[in-house]
XYZ file of C-alpha atoms in Angstrom:
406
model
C 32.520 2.581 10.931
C 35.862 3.008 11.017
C 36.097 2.776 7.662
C 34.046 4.899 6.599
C 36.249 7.629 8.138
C 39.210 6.848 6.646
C 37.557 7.488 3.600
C 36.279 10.544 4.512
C 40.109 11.390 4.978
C 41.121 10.192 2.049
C 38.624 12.357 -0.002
C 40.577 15.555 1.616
C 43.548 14.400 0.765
C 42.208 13.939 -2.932
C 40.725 17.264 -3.143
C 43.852 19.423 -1.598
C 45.152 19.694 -5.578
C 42.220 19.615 -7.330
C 39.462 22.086 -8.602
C 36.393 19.755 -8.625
C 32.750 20.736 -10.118
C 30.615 20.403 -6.880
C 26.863 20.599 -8.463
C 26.177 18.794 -11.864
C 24.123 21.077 -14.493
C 20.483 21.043 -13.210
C 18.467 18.044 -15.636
C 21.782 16.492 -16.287
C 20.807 13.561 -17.925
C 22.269 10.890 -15.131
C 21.705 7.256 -14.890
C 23.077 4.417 -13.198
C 23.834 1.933 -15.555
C 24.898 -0.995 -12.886
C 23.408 -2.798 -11.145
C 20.509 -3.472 -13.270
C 16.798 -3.724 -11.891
C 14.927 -1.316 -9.955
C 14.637 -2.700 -7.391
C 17.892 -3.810 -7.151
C 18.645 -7.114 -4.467
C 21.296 -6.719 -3.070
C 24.142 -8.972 -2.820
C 24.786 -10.810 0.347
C 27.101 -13.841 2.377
C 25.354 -16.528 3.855
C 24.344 -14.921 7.335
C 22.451 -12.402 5.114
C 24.884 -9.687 5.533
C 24.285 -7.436 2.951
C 27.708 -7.064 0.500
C 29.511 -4.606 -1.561
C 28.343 -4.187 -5.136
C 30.127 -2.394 -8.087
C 28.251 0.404 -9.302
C 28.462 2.873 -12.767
C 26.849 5.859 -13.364
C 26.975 8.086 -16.873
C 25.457 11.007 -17.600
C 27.321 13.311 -15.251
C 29.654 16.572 -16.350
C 32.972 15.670 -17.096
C 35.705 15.762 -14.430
C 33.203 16.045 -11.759
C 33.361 14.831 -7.804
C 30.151 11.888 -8.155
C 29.401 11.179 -4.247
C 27.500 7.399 -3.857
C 25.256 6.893 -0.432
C 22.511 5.270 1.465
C 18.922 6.758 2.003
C 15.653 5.786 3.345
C 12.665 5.126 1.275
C 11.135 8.522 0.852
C 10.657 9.721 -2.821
C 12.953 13.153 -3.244
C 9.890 14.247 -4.549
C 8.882 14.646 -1.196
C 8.086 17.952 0.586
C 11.144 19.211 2.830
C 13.141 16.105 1.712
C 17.164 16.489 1.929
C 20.356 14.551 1.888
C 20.884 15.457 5.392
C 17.599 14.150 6.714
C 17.128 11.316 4.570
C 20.195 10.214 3.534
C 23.509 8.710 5.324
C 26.416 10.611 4.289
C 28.102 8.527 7.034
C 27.808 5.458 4.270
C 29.309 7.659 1.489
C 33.171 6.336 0.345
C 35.353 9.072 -1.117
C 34.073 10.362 -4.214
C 34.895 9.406 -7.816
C 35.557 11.696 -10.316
C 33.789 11.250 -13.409
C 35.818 10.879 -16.755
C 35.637 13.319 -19.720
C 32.751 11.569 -20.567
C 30.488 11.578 -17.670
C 31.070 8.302 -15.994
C 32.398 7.088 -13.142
C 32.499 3.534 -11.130
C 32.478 3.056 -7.808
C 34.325 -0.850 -7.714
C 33.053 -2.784 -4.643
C 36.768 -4.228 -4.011
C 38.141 -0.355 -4.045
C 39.263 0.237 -0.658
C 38.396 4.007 -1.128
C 35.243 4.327 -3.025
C 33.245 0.984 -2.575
C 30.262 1.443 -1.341
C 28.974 -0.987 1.040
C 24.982 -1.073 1.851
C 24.092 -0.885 5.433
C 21.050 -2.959 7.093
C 19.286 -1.626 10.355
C 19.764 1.353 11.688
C 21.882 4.516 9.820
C 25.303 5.008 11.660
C 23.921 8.750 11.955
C 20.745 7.023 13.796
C 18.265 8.787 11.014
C 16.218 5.815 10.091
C 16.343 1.887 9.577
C 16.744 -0.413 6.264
C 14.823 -3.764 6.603
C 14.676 -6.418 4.405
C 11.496 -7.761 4.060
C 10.721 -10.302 5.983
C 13.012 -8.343 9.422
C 10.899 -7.701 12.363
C 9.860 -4.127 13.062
C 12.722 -2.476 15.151
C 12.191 -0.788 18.632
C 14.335 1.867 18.680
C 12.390 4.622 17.399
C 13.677 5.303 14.046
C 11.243 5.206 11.152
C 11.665 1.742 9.244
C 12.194 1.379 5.548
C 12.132 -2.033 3.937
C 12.870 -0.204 0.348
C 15.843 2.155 0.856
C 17.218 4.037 -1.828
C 21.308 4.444 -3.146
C 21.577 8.334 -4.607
C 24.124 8.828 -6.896
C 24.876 12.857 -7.148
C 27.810 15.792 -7.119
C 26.737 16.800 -3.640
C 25.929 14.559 -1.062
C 24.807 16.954 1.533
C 22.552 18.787 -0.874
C 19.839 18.741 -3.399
C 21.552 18.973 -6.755
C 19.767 18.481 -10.094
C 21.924 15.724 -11.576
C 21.215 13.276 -8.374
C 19.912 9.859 -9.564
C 18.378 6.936 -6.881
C 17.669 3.447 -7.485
C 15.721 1.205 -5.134
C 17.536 -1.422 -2.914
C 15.968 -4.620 -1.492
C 18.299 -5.870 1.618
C 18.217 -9.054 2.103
C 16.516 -11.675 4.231
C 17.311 -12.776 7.205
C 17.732 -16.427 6.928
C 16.899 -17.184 10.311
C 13.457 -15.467 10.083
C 10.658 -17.573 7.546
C 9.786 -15.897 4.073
C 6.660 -13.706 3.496
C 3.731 -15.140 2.254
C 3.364 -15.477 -0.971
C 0.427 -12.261 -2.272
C -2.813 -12.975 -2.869
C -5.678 -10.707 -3.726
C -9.016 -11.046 -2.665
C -12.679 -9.235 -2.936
C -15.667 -8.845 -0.921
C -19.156 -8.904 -1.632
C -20.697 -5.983 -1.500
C -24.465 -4.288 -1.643
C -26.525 -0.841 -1.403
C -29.499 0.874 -1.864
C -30.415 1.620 -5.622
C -32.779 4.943 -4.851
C -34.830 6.571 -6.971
C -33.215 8.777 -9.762
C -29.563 9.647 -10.823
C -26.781 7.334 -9.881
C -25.004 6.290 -6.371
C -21.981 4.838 -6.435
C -20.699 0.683 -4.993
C -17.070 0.538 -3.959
C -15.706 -3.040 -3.742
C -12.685 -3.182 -1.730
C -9.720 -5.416 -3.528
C -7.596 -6.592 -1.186
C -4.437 -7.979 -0.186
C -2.912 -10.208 2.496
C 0.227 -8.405 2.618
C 2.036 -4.998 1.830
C 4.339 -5.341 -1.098
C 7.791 -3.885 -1.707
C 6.800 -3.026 -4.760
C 3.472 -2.044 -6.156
C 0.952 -4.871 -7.762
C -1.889 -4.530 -10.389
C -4.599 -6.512 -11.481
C -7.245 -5.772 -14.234
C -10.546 -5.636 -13.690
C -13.911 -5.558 -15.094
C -17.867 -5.860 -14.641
C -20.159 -8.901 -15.929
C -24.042 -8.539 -15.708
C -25.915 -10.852 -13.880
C -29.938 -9.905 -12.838
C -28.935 -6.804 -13.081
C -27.750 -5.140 -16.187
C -25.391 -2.706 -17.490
C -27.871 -1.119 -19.736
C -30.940 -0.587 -17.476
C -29.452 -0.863 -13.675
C -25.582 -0.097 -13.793
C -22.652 1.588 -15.377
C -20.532 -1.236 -16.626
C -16.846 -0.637 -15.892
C -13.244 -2.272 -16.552
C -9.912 -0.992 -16.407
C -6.512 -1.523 -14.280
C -6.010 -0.839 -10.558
C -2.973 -0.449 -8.724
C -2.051 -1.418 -5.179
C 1.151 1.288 -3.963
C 4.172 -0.649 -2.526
C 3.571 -0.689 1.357
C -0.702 -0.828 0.810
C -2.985 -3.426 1.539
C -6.119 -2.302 -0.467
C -7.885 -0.254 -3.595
C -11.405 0.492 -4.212
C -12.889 0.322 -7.477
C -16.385 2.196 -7.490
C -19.056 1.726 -10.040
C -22.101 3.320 -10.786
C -25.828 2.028 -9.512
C -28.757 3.863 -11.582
C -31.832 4.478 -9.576
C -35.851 3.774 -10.316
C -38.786 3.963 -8.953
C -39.441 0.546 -10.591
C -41.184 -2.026 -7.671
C -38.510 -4.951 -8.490
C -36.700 -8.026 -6.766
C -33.007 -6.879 -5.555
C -30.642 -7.478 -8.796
C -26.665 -8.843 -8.559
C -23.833 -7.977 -11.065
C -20.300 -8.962 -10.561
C -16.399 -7.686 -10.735
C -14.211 -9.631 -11.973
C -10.030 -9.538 -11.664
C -7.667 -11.097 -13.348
C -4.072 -10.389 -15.153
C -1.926 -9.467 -11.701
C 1.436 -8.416 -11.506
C 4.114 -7.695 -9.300
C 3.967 -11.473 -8.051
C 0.190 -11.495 -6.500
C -2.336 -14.543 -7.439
C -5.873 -14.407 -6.866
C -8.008 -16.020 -3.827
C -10.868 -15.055 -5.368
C -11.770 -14.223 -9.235
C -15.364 -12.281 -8.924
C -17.324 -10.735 -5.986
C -21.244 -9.935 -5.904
C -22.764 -6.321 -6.327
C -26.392 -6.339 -5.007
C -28.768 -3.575 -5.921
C -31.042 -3.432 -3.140
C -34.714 -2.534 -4.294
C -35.905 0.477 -2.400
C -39.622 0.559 -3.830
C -41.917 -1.510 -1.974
C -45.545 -0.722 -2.146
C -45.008 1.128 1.599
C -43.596 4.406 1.529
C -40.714 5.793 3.462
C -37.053 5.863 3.647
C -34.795 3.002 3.959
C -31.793 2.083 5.310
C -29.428 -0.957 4.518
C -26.196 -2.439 5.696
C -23.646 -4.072 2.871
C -21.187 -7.002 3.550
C -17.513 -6.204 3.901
C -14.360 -8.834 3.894
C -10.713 -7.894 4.783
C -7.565 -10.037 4.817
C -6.513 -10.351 8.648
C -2.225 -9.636 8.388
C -0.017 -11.417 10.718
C -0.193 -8.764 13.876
C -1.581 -5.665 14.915
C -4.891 -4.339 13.633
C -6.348 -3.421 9.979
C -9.739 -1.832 9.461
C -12.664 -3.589 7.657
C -15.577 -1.080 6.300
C -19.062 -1.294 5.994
C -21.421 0.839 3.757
C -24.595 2.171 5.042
C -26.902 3.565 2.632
C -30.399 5.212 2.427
C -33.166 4.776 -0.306
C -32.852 8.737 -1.095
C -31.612 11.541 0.310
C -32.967 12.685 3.812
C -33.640 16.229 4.432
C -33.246 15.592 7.982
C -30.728 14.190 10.149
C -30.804 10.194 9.866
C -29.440 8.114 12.555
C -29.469 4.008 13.461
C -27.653 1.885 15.668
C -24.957 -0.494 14.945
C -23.239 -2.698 16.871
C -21.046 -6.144 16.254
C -22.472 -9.462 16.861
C -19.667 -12.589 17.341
C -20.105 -15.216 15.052
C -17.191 -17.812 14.188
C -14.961 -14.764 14.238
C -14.410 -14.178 18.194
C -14.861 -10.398 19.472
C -11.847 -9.782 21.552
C -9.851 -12.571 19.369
C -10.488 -11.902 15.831
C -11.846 -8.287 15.947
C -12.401 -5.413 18.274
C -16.236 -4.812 19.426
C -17.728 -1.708 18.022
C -21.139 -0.135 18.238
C -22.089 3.683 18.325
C -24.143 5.857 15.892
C -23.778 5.621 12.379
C -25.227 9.415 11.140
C -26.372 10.474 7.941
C -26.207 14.596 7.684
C -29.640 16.143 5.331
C -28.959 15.320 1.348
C -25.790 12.464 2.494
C -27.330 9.142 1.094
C -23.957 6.982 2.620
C -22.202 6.434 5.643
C -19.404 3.837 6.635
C -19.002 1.977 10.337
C -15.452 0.544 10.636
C -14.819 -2.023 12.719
C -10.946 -3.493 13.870
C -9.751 -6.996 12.557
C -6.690 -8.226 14.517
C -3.863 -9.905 12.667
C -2.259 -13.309 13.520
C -0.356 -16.209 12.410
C -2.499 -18.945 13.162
C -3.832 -20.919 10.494
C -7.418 -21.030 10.459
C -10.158 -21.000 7.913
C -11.991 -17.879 7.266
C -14.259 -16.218 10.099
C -17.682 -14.212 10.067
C -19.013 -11.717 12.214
C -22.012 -9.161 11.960
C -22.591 -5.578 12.071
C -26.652 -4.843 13.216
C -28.548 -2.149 12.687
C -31.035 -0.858 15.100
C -33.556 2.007 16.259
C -33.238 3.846 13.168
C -34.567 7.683 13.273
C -36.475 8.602 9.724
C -35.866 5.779 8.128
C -37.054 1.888 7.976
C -34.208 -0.773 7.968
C -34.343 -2.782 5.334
C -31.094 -4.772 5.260
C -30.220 -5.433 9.213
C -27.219 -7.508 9.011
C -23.711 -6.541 7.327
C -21.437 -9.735 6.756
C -17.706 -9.512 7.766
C -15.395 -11.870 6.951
C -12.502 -12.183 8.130
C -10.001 -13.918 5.421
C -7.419 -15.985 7.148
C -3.468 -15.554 5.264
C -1.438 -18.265 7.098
């Protein structure tokens, strides 16, 4: 810390003869031309102490005051977002002024205007910069395991010719890597009904947020049922943000009135990026008939699967659908039913209402998976339907599983 204040007295001594350009030209055309990468890994000694790093900008007016320092990971696209709240000017070396062309270095061995990364918590106590694999800190800042170095003329304002590139801290070498990504589906099911089209969301998911975000192609293969007659047929990329665990992709289910077995059709991903494999290539869309010789409405329950993280809680969803829309309140039971998966271990017990409002053909019941580290193969449970009001149940039983990541 100390420092950083003689730099700060150092930059008033620099200024006392000089008349310096304070704000770039708004769309200045800025970059930082070292370090390469976005993100950028930052150097570091072998405690895993982040290090000093040179960095070059171009782009800026000539003869300007270029300010370097240390912000969380919020996008200054961001509503309300500001230097002051989500930056550390505290981290900022005395400024460089930019040659007649627009550039400027900050050297890492310059006493005055290296810039050295912090890791943990801001010396103004705004927010914390984790590597990846840290532990979550207690101390009631908000955590960030991608901060951000901004590059601008002002460093306690918003100035048009400010320029950010993301910074991965590194690892503590005391502390085991992160799993290596892995994507996963579940199979999924619902009710075709009569006319029109109802849509079938499988859930892709993944055993791990990512610094960075991941994407995988994807794309529909017939099976009984087929794309011309009993579904839309689909394909195209999905993305998973940096910091998410999941992405739907919904397709299309036509409806009939046609008396018929229940029909499958599958997704299929492949091509990922961003460092993910896949557990599992394809998962299995079932159409469930609705048009038995009885009359009345129906009600089914899909299957669901959800990778369980290391700690705390994530949600797995099930969809409930009818055979048609209900011009009258439709209710049913649910509740979950143990089975190698351990309610109170492996997931939270849930039951209640699930309630579908007059015209509203779906509904969802989500149910808690907790996280841990122990390896284990992958674990089952059920969500039952029951004492359904207007309707006949026609699928009782929704599948969980419970996909084990250690």
């Amino acid at each position: 810390m100390r420092r950083f204040l003689s730099a700060v007295a150092v930059v008033a001594t620099a200024l006392a003869g000089l008349v310096v350009v304070t704000t770039g030209p708004a769309g200045a055309a800025t970059s930082i031309t070292a370090p390469t990468g976005n993100p950028f890994v930052v150097p570091h000694d072998v405690a895993g102490n982040p290090q000093a790093f040179d960095i070059s900008v171009a782009g800026f007016a000539a003869t300007t005051n270029v300010f370097v320092e240390q912000c969380d990971g919020v996008a200054p696209t961001a509503l309300n977002w500001n230097p002051t709240a989500h930056c550390d000017i505290v981290t900022s070396p005395a400024p460089v002024i930019s040659s007649a062309g627009g550039a400027a270095t900050f050297g890492a061995a310059d006493p005055n205007h290296g810039f050295s990364p912090f890791k943990g918590p801001s010396p103004q106590g705004l927010f914390n910069c984790l590597s990846p694999n840290d532990p979550a800190s207690t101390n009631g800042l908000p955590d960030y395991r991608s901060c951000q170095i901004r590059i601008s003329t002002n460093n306690t304002a918003v100035t048009g010719d400010q320029v950010f590139k993301t910074l991965q801290l590194p690892e503590d070498p005391n502390t085991p890597p992160p799993p290596p990504l892995k994507l996963t589906m579940g199979n999924v099911s619902v009710m075709e009904g009569k006319s029109g089209t109802r849509a079938i969301a499988f859930v892709v998911a993944m055993n791990r947020p990512s610094l960075n975000p991941v994407s995988v192609d994807y794309k529909t293969l017939d099976g009984t049922a087929k794309s011309t007659t009993d579904y839309t047929t689909k394909s195209g990329n999905l993305v998973i943000p940096a910091g998410s665990v999941s992405v739907q992709v919904a397709v299309n289910v036509r409806g009939d009135s046609t008396v018929e077995p229940d029909e499958k059709f599958t997704l299929k991903i492949q091509h990922p990026t961003g460092g993910a494999t896949i557990a599992r290539v394809g998962a299995t869309a079932t159409i469930l008939n609705d048009d038995p010789p009885k009359s009345g409405m129906r009600m089914a329950i899909g299957d669901a699967a959800v990778y369980e993280g290391d700690s705390g809680t994530r949600t797995i969803r099930f969809a409930v659908t009818l055979s048609e829309p209900p011009t009258q309140t439709v209710t049913a039971h649910y509740a979950t039913v143990a089975g190698s998966a351990t309610e109170g271990t492996d997931y939270n017990a849930a039951s209640g209402t699930v309630t579908f409002a007059a015209g509203k053909t779906s509904a969802t019941v989500a149910v808690k998976v907790k996280g841990d580290t122990t390896a284990e193969g992958n674990e089952v449970f059920k969500v039952s339907l029951s004492n359904a009001s207007h309707a006949q149940i026609s699928r009782v039983n929704g599948v969980g599983q419970i996909k084990n990541d250690d």
